[in-house]
Amino acid sequence: MHPLYRQRRGGVLLHPTSLPGPLPRGQICHDAYRFIDFLQQAGITIWQMLPLGPTHADGSPYLALSAHAGNPELISLDWLQDRKLLDNPAQVTDFVQHRQQLEQAWKRFNRQRPRELFAAYEAFVAQQAHWLNDYSLFMAIRESQQHRAWTEWPPPLRDRETSALQRSRSELAERVEFQCFCQFIVSQQWRDLKQYANEHDVKLLGDIPIYVSLDSADVWAQRELFTLDSAGHPQQVAGVPPDYFSETGQLWGNPLYRWAVMQQDNFLWWRQRLQTQLALFDIVRIDHFRALRAFWAVPAGATTAMEGHWVEAPGDALLETLHESFPELPLVAEDLGMITEEVHALRKKFGLPGMKILQFAFDGDPNNHYLPHQHEFESLVYTGTHDNDTTLSWYRQLNEQSRRHVREYLGLSDDTTMPWPLIRSALASVSCLAIVPMQDLLGLGSEHRMNTPGTLEGNWQWRFDWEQLPVDLTQKLRHLLHLYGRL
């Protein structure tokens, strides 16, 4: 087991975009440092978040434009001002203005070339060349193509013909360099934030989506690793069969991996991907871990995920390779949904903790493995995840019989105190890590949920405000963490 799993800890789930701030989504700004201070004061030692990649227009962190890059929208302009790359920036209220400020900072950086920072920039570009070269060119071309997906680019660019790429790299040189600059800055800012968190006894728990977006630098640059036709269109796509969230399954649409091709170089793509993420986080969760044992393949063009079928994957060989490169294998397995004994065996073989969701526990079956008395130490327990409704709303939407069952199990005489009884139950669990979404700590309803699976509108937008924090929240959390041995 990774050292972080050897003692009981408490954590909070909050994506950085949910932090307060002047822009439509949160950033790596002073509020991020203030949040770490709040965690330390409360005795919380894990900050869990979602993937940090640059998003498409829908804002989903699970369909990023790169498996390696950071989201430039997270960049704090104050950090640039502190390093004299910006003068006192005007009040920025949207990401168009934010990007304009980044452009100004880049021009000054390029003109003045501050010695230490520029040396760090050159080192970053050289060290990250294995993904940054393709990503920066991809984003520059995408911008020149009115942000159309790469499958809609002129065939020479779509198919990466050498002469077309050389011409674009020359004609778009400034835009390529700007993309590199943005990646350097977001990397530097996140490095500083992680260092501050670790110095304050807070570890960062990240998230790796099992699949990548079709419209991404990764797929464009390495099409041979994905099940695509000659024009770059998927032949099969990812999804899951009918489950808790959808009666017809979930049709994600990501291209599937050509696992046999990936094995030829000993899973280099995965090793590089994990290396990038471990520079950002102390441990990372693999979303949809079960696809490493068998994945749901849906024919391209299908209207629902029900038309898919299971296909075996070489998860054992992949994890063996990753274990050789990263001996302590700092991973968490998201093992929710239709999980077989083979998936559990794969997880346990490599000492990876799974997940227990309390909102899934109360179906009346005393053998439900999400119930606290069924938990095991090698697991993370959650009241709910970013895909669940808030606990308060979940409880209110249960029928009376189910609410009565919850109250009886938790020893409640009434239901006026939710969600804290479920939070207390998570902290009391034998699971080594207990994670609570920030919405539950604030006692918020369904209008504050982060994501509703199977929907395209209104997701990934939730923010909290410091004024929402009860004055006794840190004291209350610290008391419970001490009471249940997680301090």
Coordinates of C-alpha atoms in Angstrom, one line a residue:
M1 CA 0.0 0.0 0.0
H2 CA 1.0 3.6 -0.6
P3 CA 2.1 5.3 2.6
L4 CA -0.9 7.7 2.5
Y5 CA -3.2 4.7 2.9
R6 CA -1.5 3.4 6.1
Q7 CA -3.2 5.9 8.4
R8 CA -6.7 7.2 8.7
R9 CA -7.3 10.6 7.1
G10 CA -10.1 12.9 6.2
G11 CA -10.5 14.7 3.0
V12 CA -12.7 17.2 1.0
L13 CA -13.7 16.9 -2.6
L14 CA -13.6 20.3 -4.4
H15 CA -12.5 21.1 -7.9
P16 CA -10.4 24.3 -8.2
T17 CA -13.0 25.8 -10.6
S18 CA -15.4 25.7 -7.6
L19 CA -13.3 28.1 -5.6
P20 CA -14.5 31.7 -5.1
G21 CA -13.1 34.5 -7.3
P22 CA -14.0 37.2 -9.8
L23 CA -14.1 35.0 -12.9
P24 CA -16.9 32.5 -13.9
R25 CA -14.8 29.7 -12.5
G26 CA -12.2 29.5 -9.8
Q27 CA -8.4 29.6 -10.3
I28 CA -5.0 29.0 -8.6
C29 CA -5.4 32.3 -6.8
H30 CA -5.4 33.5 -3.2
D31 CA -8.6 31.7 -2.6
A32 CA -6.9 28.4 -3.3
Y33 CA -4.3 29.1 -0.6
R34 CA -7.0 30.2 1.8
F35 CA -8.8 26.9 1.1
I36 CA -5.6 25.0 2.1
D37 CA -5.5 27.1 5.3
F38 CA -9.1 26.1 6.0
L39 CA -8.3 22.4 5.5
Q40 CA -5.3 22.6 7.8
Q41 CA -7.3 24.4 10.5
A42 CA -10.0 21.7 10.3
G43 CA -7.5 18.9 10.4
I44 CA -8.2 17.7 6.9
T45 CA -5.2 16.2 5.1
I46 CA -6.6 15.3 1.7
W47 CA -7.8 17.7 -1.0
Q48 CA -9.4 15.7 -3.8
M49 CA -10.2 17.3 -7.2
L50 CA -11.2 16.5 -10.7
P51 CA -8.9 16.4 -13.8
L52 CA -7.0 19.7 -14.5
G53 CA -6.8 19.6 -18.3
P54 CA -7.9 22.3 -20.7
T55 CA -11.6 21.8 -21.4
H56 CA -13.9 22.2 -24.4
A57 CA -16.8 24.6 -24.4
D58 CA -18.9 22.4 -22.1
G59 CA -16.3 22.7 -19.3
S60 CA -16.1 18.9 -18.6
P61 CA -12.8 18.1 -17.1
Y62 CA -13.3 14.5 -18.2
L63 CA -13.1 15.4 -21.9
A64 CA -10.0 17.6 -22.0
L65 CA -8.0 18.8 -25.0
S66 CA -4.9 17.0 -23.6
A67 CA -4.1 14.3 -21.1
H68 CA -1.0 16.2 -20.0
A69 CA -1.7 19.9 -20.3
G70 CA -3.1 22.1 -17.6
N71 CA -6.1 24.4 -18.0
P72 CA -4.9 28.0 -18.7
E73 CA -8.1 29.3 -17.3
L74 CA -6.7 28.3 -13.9
I75 CA -3.9 30.8 -14.2
S76 CA -3.9 33.6 -11.6
L77 CA -3.2 37.0 -12.9
D78 CA -2.0 38.1 -9.5
W79 CA 0.9 35.6 -9.7
L80 CA 1.9 37.2 -13.0
Q81 CA 1.7 40.7 -11.5
D82 CA 3.8 39.6 -8.5
R83 CA 6.5 38.6 -11.0
K84 CA 6.2 41.9 -12.9
L85 CA 4.8 40.3 -16.0
L86 CA 1.7 42.4 -15.7
D87 CA 1.1 45.8 -14.3
N88 CA -1.9 46.3 -12.1
P89 CA -4.4 44.3 -14.2
A90 CA -7.8 45.8 -14.9
Q91 CA -10.7 44.1 -13.3
V92 CA -11.2 40.9 -15.3
T93 CA -14.6 39.3 -15.2
D94 CA -14.6 36.9 -18.1
F95 CA -12.2 34.5 -19.9
V96 CA -11.9 36.7 -23.0
Q97 CA -10.4 39.4 -20.8
H98 CA -8.3 36.8 -18.9
R99 CA -6.8 35.6 -22.2
Q100 CA -6.0 39.1 -23.2
Q101 CA -4.1 39.6 -20.0
L102 CA -2.2 36.4 -20.6
E103 CA -1.3 37.6 -24.1
Q104 CA 0.1 40.8 -22.5
A105 CA 2.1 38.9 -19.9
W106 CA 3.5 36.6 -22.6
K107 CA 4.7 39.5 -24.8
R108 CA 6.4 41.1 -21.8
F109 CA 8.0 37.8 -20.9
N110 CA 9.2 37.3 -24.4
R111 CA 10.5 40.9 -24.6
Q112 CA 12.2 41.1 -21.2
R113 CA 13.2 37.4 -20.7
P114 CA 13.6 37.6 -16.9
R115 CA 16.7 35.5 -16.3
E116 CA 15.6 32.9 -13.7
L117 CA 12.0 32.6 -15.0
F118 CA 13.1 32.3 -18.6
A119 CA 15.7 29.6 -17.7
A120 CA 12.9 27.7 -15.9
Y121 CA 10.7 28.1 -19.0
E122 CA 13.4 26.7 -21.3
A123 CA 13.9 23.8 -19.0
F124 CA 10.2 23.1 -18.8
V125 CA 9.8 23.1 -22.6
A126 CA 12.7 20.7 -23.0
Q127 CA 11.6 18.3 -20.2
Q128 CA 7.9 18.2 -21.4
A129 CA 8.7 18.1 -25.2
H130 CA 7.2 14.5 -25.5
W131 CA 3.7 16.0 -25.2
L132 CA 4.2 19.8 -25.3
N133 CA 5.4 19.9 -28.9
D134 CA 2.3 18.2 -30.2
Y135 CA -0.1 20.0 -27.9
S136 CA 1.2 23.5 -28.6
L137 CA 1.0 23.0 -32.3
F138 CA -2.4 21.3 -32.0
M139 CA -3.8 24.3 -30.1
A140 CA -2.3 26.8 -32.5
I141 CA -3.7 25.0 -35.5
R142 CA -7.1 24.6 -33.8
E143 CA -7.2 28.3 -33.1
S144 CA -6.4 29.0 -36.8
Q145 CA -9.2 26.6 -37.8
Q146 CA -11.8 28.5 -35.8
H147 CA -11.6 25.9 -33.0
R148 CA -13.0 23.1 -35.1
A149 CA -12.3 19.5 -34.1
W150 CA -9.2 18.1 -35.8
T151 CA -11.2 15.6 -37.7
E152 CA -12.7 18.6 -39.6
W153 CA -9.3 20.2 -40.5
P154 CA -8.0 20.0 -44.1
P155 CA -6.7 16.5 -44.7
P156 CA -3.0 17.4 -44.8
L157 CA -3.3 18.8 -41.2
R158 CA -5.8 16.2 -40.1
D159 CA -3.5 13.5 -41.2
R160 CA -0.3 15.2 -40.0
E161 CA 1.5 15.3 -43.3
T162 CA 5.1 16.4 -42.7
S163 CA 5.1 19.4 -45.0
A164 CA 1.8 20.7 -43.7
L165 CA 3.0 20.4 -40.1
Q166 CA 6.3 22.2 -40.9
R167 CA 4.5 25.0 -42.6
S168 CA 2.0 25.4 -39.7
R169 CA 4.8 25.4 -37.1
S170 CA 6.5 28.2 -39.1
E171 CA 3.5 30.3 -39.8
L172 CA 2.0 29.9 -36.3
A173 CA 5.3 30.1 -34.4
E174 CA 4.1 32.9 -32.1
R175 CA 0.9 31.1 -31.3
V176 CA 2.8 27.9 -30.6
E177 CA 5.1 29.7 -28.2
F178 CA 2.1 31.4 -26.5
Q179 CA 0.7 27.9 -25.8
C180 CA 4.0 26.8 -24.3
F181 CA 4.1 29.9 -22.2
C182 CA 0.6 29.2 -20.8
Q183 CA 1.5 25.6 -19.9
F184 CA 4.7 26.8 -18.2
I185 CA 2.8 29.3 -16.1
V186 CA 0.0 27.0 -15.0
S187 CA 2.7 24.4 -14.2
Q188 CA 4.7 26.9 -12.1
Q189 CA 1.6 28.1 -10.3
W190 CA 0.4 24.6 -9.5
R191 CA 3.9 23.6 -8.3
D192 CA 3.8 26.5 -5.8
L193 CA 0.3 25.6 -4.7
K194 CA 1.2 21.9 -4.2
Q195 CA 4.3 22.9 -2.2
Y196 CA 2.2 25.1 0.0
A197 CA -0.4 22.3 0.5
N198 CA 2.3 19.8 1.4
E199 CA 4.0 22.2 3.8
H200 CA 0.6 22.5 5.5
D201 CA 0.1 18.7 5.8
V202 CA -2.4 18.6 3.0
K203 CA -1.9 16.0 0.2
L204 CA -3.5 16.5 -3.3
L205 CA -5.6 13.7 -4.7
G206 CA -6.1 14.0 -8.5
D207 CA -8.1 12.2 -11.1
I208 CA -7.1 10.4 -14.4
P209 CA -10.0 9.8 -16.8
I210 CA -9.8 6.3 -18.2
Y211 CA -10.3 7.6 -21.7
V212 CA -9.4 10.8 -23.5
S213 CA -11.4 13.0 -25.8
L214 CA -11.5 12.4 -29.5
D215 CA -10.8 16.1 -30.1
S216 CA -7.5 16.1 -28.2
A217 CA -3.9 16.6 -29.0
D218 CA -3.2 13.0 -27.8
V219 CA -5.5 11.4 -30.3
W220 CA -4.5 13.7 -33.2
A221 CA -0.8 13.1 -32.5
Q222 CA -1.0 9.3 -31.9
R223 CA -3.9 8.0 -33.9
E224 CA -2.3 4.5 -34.1
L225 CA -3.1 4.1 -30.4
F226 CA -6.9 4.5 -30.9
T227 CA -9.6 2.6 -32.8
L228 CA -10.1 5.2 -35.6
D229 CA -10.7 4.9 -39.3
S230 CA -8.5 6.6 -42.0
A231 CA -10.4 9.9 -41.6
G232 CA -9.9 9.9 -37.8
H233 CA -13.4 8.9 -36.9
P234 CA -14.0 6.2 -34.1
Q235 CA -14.9 2.7 -35.2
Q236 CA -16.1 2.0 -31.6
V237 CA -16.7 4.3 -28.7
A238 CA -16.7 4.1 -24.9
G239 CA -19.6 3.9 -22.5
V240 CA -21.1 1.8 -19.8
P241 CA -24.2 -0.5 -19.8
P242 CA -27.4 0.5 -17.9
D243 CA -26.5 1.4 -14.3
Y244 CA -27.5 3.5 -11.3
F245 CA -27.3 6.7 -13.3
S246 CA -29.1 5.6 -16.6
E247 CA -31.5 3.0 -17.7
T248 CA -30.0 2.9 -21.2
G249 CA -26.4 3.1 -20.0
Q250 CA -24.0 6.0 -20.7
L251 CA -22.7 6.7 -24.2
W252 CA -19.5 8.6 -23.6
G253 CA -18.3 8.6 -27.2
N254 CA -14.5 8.5 -26.4
P255 CA -12.4 6.5 -28.8
L256 CA -11.2 3.2 -27.4
Y257 CA -7.6 2.1 -27.1
R258 CA -5.7 -0.3 -29.3
W259 CA -4.3 -2.1 -26.3
A260 CA -2.2 -4.5 -28.4
V261 CA -0.4 -1.5 -30.0
M262 CA 0.1 0.1 -26.6
Q263 CA 1.8 -3.0 -25.3
Q264 CA 4.4 -3.0 -28.0
D265 CA 6.4 -0.2 -26.3
N266 CA 5.6 -1.4 -22.8
F267 CA 2.7 1.1 -22.3
L268 CA 4.9 4.2 -22.8
W269 CA 1.8 6.4 -23.3
W270 CA 0.4 5.4 -19.9
R271 CA 3.8 5.7 -18.2
Q272 CA 4.3 9.2 -19.5
R273 CA 0.7 10.1 -18.6
L274 CA 1.1 8.9 -15.0
Q275 CA 4.4 10.7 -14.7
T276 CA 2.8 14.0 -15.6
Q277 CA 0.0 13.6 -13.1
L278 CA 2.3 12.6 -10.3
A279 CA 4.1 15.9 -10.8
L280 CA 0.7 17.6 -10.0
F281 CA -0.7 15.3 -7.3
D282 CA 0.5 13.1 -4.4
I283 CA -1.9 10.3 -5.4
V284 CA -4.4 10.0 -8.3
R285 CA -7.7 8.2 -8.9
I286 CA -8.2 6.2 -12.1
D287 CA -11.7 6.9 -13.2
H288 CA -13.6 3.8 -14.4
F289 CA -10.9 1.4 -13.2
R290 CA -13.0 -1.6 -14.3
A291 CA -12.2 -0.8 -17.9
L292 CA -8.6 -2.0 -17.2
R293 CA -10.1 -5.5 -16.8
A294 CA -12.9 -5.3 -19.4
F295 CA -14.4 -2.3 -21.2
W296 CA -17.8 -1.7 -22.8
A297 CA -17.3 -1.2 -26.6
V298 CA -20.2 0.5 -28.4
P299 CA -20.4 0.6 -32.3
A300 CA -19.8 4.1 -33.6
G301 CA -23.2 5.6 -34.6
A302 CA -25.1 3.7 -31.9
T303 CA -27.9 5.8 -30.3
T304 CA -27.5 4.3 -26.8
A305 CA -24.9 2.4 -24.9
M306 CA -27.2 -0.6 -24.7
E307 CA -25.8 -1.8 -28.1
G308 CA -22.3 -2.4 -26.7
H309 CA -20.5 -5.5 -25.5
W310 CA -17.7 -6.3 -23.1
V311 CA -14.1 -6.7 -24.4
E312 CA -11.2 -7.8 -22.2
A313 CA -8.3 -5.4 -21.5
P314 CA -4.7 -6.1 -20.4
G315 CA -5.0 -4.3 -17.0
D316 CA -2.8 -6.8 -15.3
A317 CA 0.1 -6.2 -17.7
L318 CA -0.4 -2.4 -17.6
L319 CA -0.4 -2.2 -13.8
E320 CA 2.6 -4.5 -13.6
T321 CA 4.5 -2.1 -15.8
L322 CA 3.3 1.0 -13.9
H323 CA 4.3 -0.7 -10.6
E324 CA 7.8 -1.2 -12.0
S325 CA 8.0 2.5 -12.8
F326 CA 6.3 3.7 -9.7
P327 CA 6.9 1.1 -7.0
E328 CA 4.4 2.4 -4.4
L329 CA 1.8 2.8 -7.2
P330 CA 0.0 5.9 -5.8
L331 CA -3.4 5.1 -7.3
V332 CA -7.0 4.9 -6.2
A333 CA -9.3 2.6 -8.2
E334 CA -12.8 4.0 -9.0
D335 CA -14.6 0.7 -8.9
L336 CA -18.2 1.8 -9.0
G337 CA -20.8 0.3 -11.3
M338 CA -20.9 -3.3 -12.6
I339 CA -17.9 -4.7 -10.9
T340 CA -16.9 -8.4 -11.2
E341 CA -14.8 -10.5 -8.9
E342 CA -12.0 -10.3 -11.6
V343 CA -12.0 -6.5 -11.2
H344 CA -11.8 -6.7 -7.4
A345 CA -9.0 -9.2 -7.8
L346 CA -7.0 -6.9 -10.1
R347 CA -7.4 -4.0 -7.7
K348 CA -6.4 -6.0 -4.7
K349 CA -3.4 -7.6 -6.4
F350 CA -1.8 -4.2 -6.7
G351 CA -2.9 -2.9 -3.3
L352 CA -5.2 -0.3 -4.7
P353 CA -8.0 1.0 -2.5
G354 CA -11.5 1.1 -4.0
M355 CA -14.4 3.4 -3.3
K356 CA -17.5 3.2 -1.1
I357 CA -20.4 5.6 -1.7
L358 CA -22.8 5.9 1.2
Q359 CA -25.6 7.2 -1.1
F360 CA -25.6 3.7 -2.7
A361 CA -25.8 1.9 0.6
F362 CA -29.4 2.1 1.7
D363 CA -31.4 -0.3 -0.5
G364 CA -32.6 -2.4 2.4
D365 CA -30.0 -5.2 1.9
P366 CA -27.8 -5.6 5.1
N367 CA -25.2 -7.2 2.8
N368 CA -24.9 -4.1 0.6
H369 CA -21.1 -3.6 0.4
Y370 CA -21.5 0.2 0.5
L371 CA -22.9 0.0 4.1
P372 CA -20.3 1.1 6.7
H373 CA -20.3 -2.2 8.5
Q374 CA -19.2 -3.8 5.2
H375 CA -16.3 -1.5 4.6
E376 CA -12.6 -2.5 4.5
F377 CA -9.6 -0.5 5.5
E378 CA -8.2 -0.4 1.9
S379 CA -10.9 1.8 0.6
L380 CA -12.1 5.5 0.4
V381 CA -15.5 6.2 1.7
Y382 CA -17.6 9.1 0.3
T383 CA -21.0 10.5 1.2
G384 CA -21.3 11.1 -2.6
T385 CA -19.1 12.0 -5.5
H386 CA -19.1 14.8 -8.1
D387 CA -21.6 12.7 -10.1
N388 CA -24.0 12.3 -7.2
D389 CA -26.6 14.7 -6.0
T390 CA -25.8 16.5 -2.8
T391 CA -26.5 14.4 0.3
L392 CA -29.2 16.7 1.6
S393 CA -31.1 16.5 -1.8
W394 CA -30.5 12.8 -2.1
Y395 CA -32.1 12.2 1.3
R396 CA -35.0 14.5 0.6
Q397 CA -35.8 12.7 -2.6
L398 CA -35.9 9.2 -1.0
N399 CA -39.4 7.8 -0.3
E400 CA -40.5 7.6 3.3
Q401 CA -39.7 4.0 3.7
S402 CA -36.1 4.5 2.5
R403 CA -35.7 7.6 4.7
R404 CA -36.9 5.5 7.7
H405 CA -34.4 2.8 6.8
V406 CA -31.6 5.4 6.7
R407 CA -32.7 6.9 10.1
E408 CA -32.9 3.4 11.6
Y409 CA -29.4 2.4 10.4
L410 CA -27.8 5.7 11.6
G411 CA -29.8 5.8 14.8
L412 CA -31.6 9.0 14.1
S413 CA -34.9 10.0 15.6
D414 CA -35.7 12.6 12.9
D415 CA -34.3 13.9 9.6
T416 CA -33.7 17.5 10.5
T417 CA -29.9 17.2 10.8
M418 CA -29.0 15.8 7.3
P419 CA -26.3 15.7 5.9
W420 CA -24.2 15.5 9.0
P421 CA -25.3 12.0 10.2
L422 CA -24.0 10.7 6.9
I423 CA -20.8 12.7 7.1
R424 CA -20.3 11.4 10.6
S425 CA -20.9 7.8 9.3
A426 CA -18.2 8.3 6.6
L427 CA -15.7 9.6 9.2
A428 CA -16.5 6.7 11.5
S429 CA -16.0 4.1 8.8
V430 CA -13.0 1.7 8.9
S431 CA -12.0 3.0 5.4
C432 CA -8.6 4.5 5.5
L433 CA -9.7 7.7 3.8
A434 CA -13.0 9.5 4.2
I435 CA -13.8 12.1 1.6
V436 CA -16.7 14.6 1.8
P437 CA -17.8 16.9 -1.0
M438 CA -17.7 20.6 -0.1
Q439 CA -21.4 20.9 -0.9
D440 CA -22.2 18.4 1.9
L441 CA -20.0 20.3 4.4
L442 CA -22.1 23.3 3.6
G443 CA -25.4 21.5 3.8
L444 CA -26.4 22.5 0.2
G445 CA -29.3 21.2 -2.0
S446 CA -29.5 19.9 -5.5
E447 CA -29.1 23.3 -7.2
H448 CA -25.4 23.0 -6.0
R449 CA -24.5 19.6 -7.5
M450 CA -21.5 19.5 -9.7
N451 CA -22.6 17.1 -12.5
T452 CA -25.6 15.2 -13.6
P453 CA -24.4 12.2 -15.7
G454 CA -26.1 11.8 -19.0
T455 CA -26.9 15.6 -19.3
L456 CA -25.0 18.2 -21.3
E457 CA -26.3 21.5 -19.7
G458 CA -25.6 23.2 -16.4
N459 CA -22.7 21.0 -15.3
W460 CA -19.3 21.8 -13.9
Q461 CA -20.3 25.4 -12.9
W462 CA -20.8 25.2 -9.1
R463 CA -18.9 27.7 -6.9
F464 CA -19.0 28.2 -3.2
D465 CA -18.6 31.5 -1.3
W466 CA -16.7 32.0 1.9
E467 CA -19.8 33.5 3.5
Q468 CA -21.4 30.1 3.2
L469 CA -19.0 28.5 5.7
P470 CA -20.6 28.3 9.2
V471 CA -18.5 30.0 11.8
D472 CA -18.1 26.7 13.7
L473 CA -17.3 24.5 10.7
T474 CA -13.5 24.1 11.2
Q475 CA -14.0 23.4 14.9
K476 CA -16.8 20.9 14.2
L477 CA -14.7 19.0 11.6
R478 CA -11.7 19.0 13.8
H479 CA -13.6 17.5 16.7
L480 CA -15.1 14.7 14.5
L481 CA -11.7 13.9 12.9
H482 CA -10.2 13.6 16.4
L483 CA -13.2 11.5 17.6
Y484 CA -12.8 9.0 14.8
G485 CA -9.0 8.9 14.7
R486 CA -8.5 10.8 11.5
L487 CA -6.7 13.9 12.9

